[in-house]
């Protein structure tokens, strides 16, 4: 199958998925008993955070594969995934902040998960900057891969340290041993939303990768000319 | 030469350079003295305020000194085109990495030792009875700073705007080290012991071990031409 075909199909599925998630999240699912309508932000916030972590995990795996195998494609995927990841990290923080104002009464608090996510944003903005300040493409790719590995391994350590330092965030309510405390329609909406965002991530990744390849092609043509 | 001899060769070379011109040591000691004066001006004469903020301020100083030391580890190689010579060191480049990390820890450890003494002197804090535990924490933290720092310092040679990029990449990754070291130093200064703070010591130990291993394994990709 041609790659443009794959991208179109992913795009259609992402659009359908996000539309469905919006309908379920804004209209179908009941408002929260305590938080009211504000809780609906969760249907954007949680999937965005999930995609952010997924994207950085992909960066991590591709960075290792790139250093190990040296194949350009891994580097391109890592770069594309980092960019998408940074966008979704920003989105997750923004959505969380909008939710935090009416719920906690403040736009920002130094809670563990919030702080970890913000540090994550700094690390991966650094990753993108690192790629732009190295003259040599291949050298830049190697440096970025090292940061991609270190950054991801650092996440649990950062999280643990910030957690011991201070915490206020909602305790996990879906993935925990005693079973979920979220009402079934809400959980269903959340899962649809997570799935939709994941497809959206794949679509953006494919688009970004396509762009990266065109870039490489132009570079190649220029060199020949 | 076996691995340890090669590591020692790199370390000994840097120790001898420092022994001859003492550039790093002198600059850092002077920096440390100025910093302690600035602490005093920033916090005013109130002794209780200094007591409450000392751990954080000392470590802010140490991380800045670390930044300077990191920049210096490879600056000396760049100035005289020595990087080529260093690359010719036979065998695994991991020996260069380890040698440089040890060198940074020795240099920073010496300056941190003097800083603690000066701090005790200038702010009338009883340092002598706590010196061993303070230095223990300082060394654990400094190994963490250096393990990540040396890796990025080696990259910095090929970066545009390297003076700004180094802290930008390094500081977010080092947040766990800072949190742990600040908590422990604060406890030692205020309570005199770190009883009940074992988790912070373990966090530092885990951070050091993980990033020494990762740095050791990835350094060859940073050094590669």
Short mmCIF file of C-alpha atoms in Angstrom, two decimals, chain A residues 67 119 122-123 126 129-130 132-135 139 142-143 146-147 149-151 153-154 157-158 160-162 164-165, chain B residues 151-152 154-155 158-160 165 168-169 172-173 175-176 179 183 199-200 203 207 210-211 214 218 221-222 224-225:
data_model
loop_
_atom_site.label_atom_id
_atom_site.label_comp_id
_atom_site.label_asym_id
_atom_site.label_seq_id
_atom_site.Cartn_x
_atom_site.Cartn_y
_atom_site.Cartn_z
CA UNK A 67 22.31 4.19 17.74
CA UNK A 119 9.82 19.11 33.46
CA UNK A 122 11.44 21.29 29.26
CA UNK A 123 13.46 18.16 28.49
CA UNK A 126 15.57 20.94 24.82
CA UNK A 129 16.45 22.76 20.28
CA UNK A 130 19.45 20.43 20.36
CA UNK A 132 18.42 22.75 15.57
CA UNK A 133 21.78 23.92 16.97
CA UNK A 134 23.97 21.18 15.50
CA UNK A 135 25.31 21.99 12.04
CA UNK A 139 25.95 14.40 14.39
CA UNK A 142 23.35 11.00 17.30
CA UNK A 143 23.28 13.70 19.98
CA UNK A 146 21.50 10.17 23.42
CA UNK A 147 19.20 12.81 24.90
CA UNK A 149 17.40 7.84 25.83
CA UNK A 150 18.52 9.78 28.90
CA UNK A 151 15.37 11.90 28.97
CA UNK A 153 14.99 6.98 31.62
CA UNK A 154 14.93 10.10 33.77
CA UNK A 157 13.28 9.21 38.68
CA UNK A 158 12.00 12.75 38.22
CA UNK A 160 9.56 9.77 42.22
CA UNK A 161 11.60 12.72 43.44
CA UNK A 162 8.87 15.25 42.81
CA UNK A 164 8.30 12.65 47.61
CA UNK A 165 8.77 16.34 47.54
CA UNK B 151 28.06 13.62 28.17
CA UNK B 152 26.52 16.97 27.21
CA UNK B 154 31.31 16.60 25.04
CA UNK B 155 28.45 17.51 22.70
CA UNK B 158 29.74 21.14 18.23
CA UNK B 159 26.74 23.22 19.25
CA UNK B 160 25.85 26.74 18.30
CA UNK B 165 22.42 25.22 25.44
CA UNK B 168 19.12 24.26 29.02
CA UNK B 169 19.71 20.59 28.35
CA UNK B 172 15.81 19.74 33.69
CA UNK B 173 17.49 16.33 33.70
CA UNK B 175 16.11 18.11 38.91
CA UNK B 176 15.94 14.81 40.86
CA UNK B 179 15.71 17.83 45.02
CA UNK B 183 16.52 17.87 51.13
CA UNK B 199 14.86 7.18 50.39
CA UNK B 200 16.61 10.34 49.18
CA UNK B 203 17.34 8.03 44.89
CA UNK B 207 20.40 8.18 39.63
CA UNK B 210 21.79 4.51 36.05
CA UNK B 211 23.37 7.51 34.37
CA UNK B 214 23.97 5.04 30.26
CA UNK B 218 26.48 6.15 24.83
CA UNK B 221 28.34 7.99 19.90
CA UNK B 222 29.00 11.48 21.24
CA UNK B 224 32.47 9.85 17.13
CA UNK B 225 33.47 12.22 14.32
#
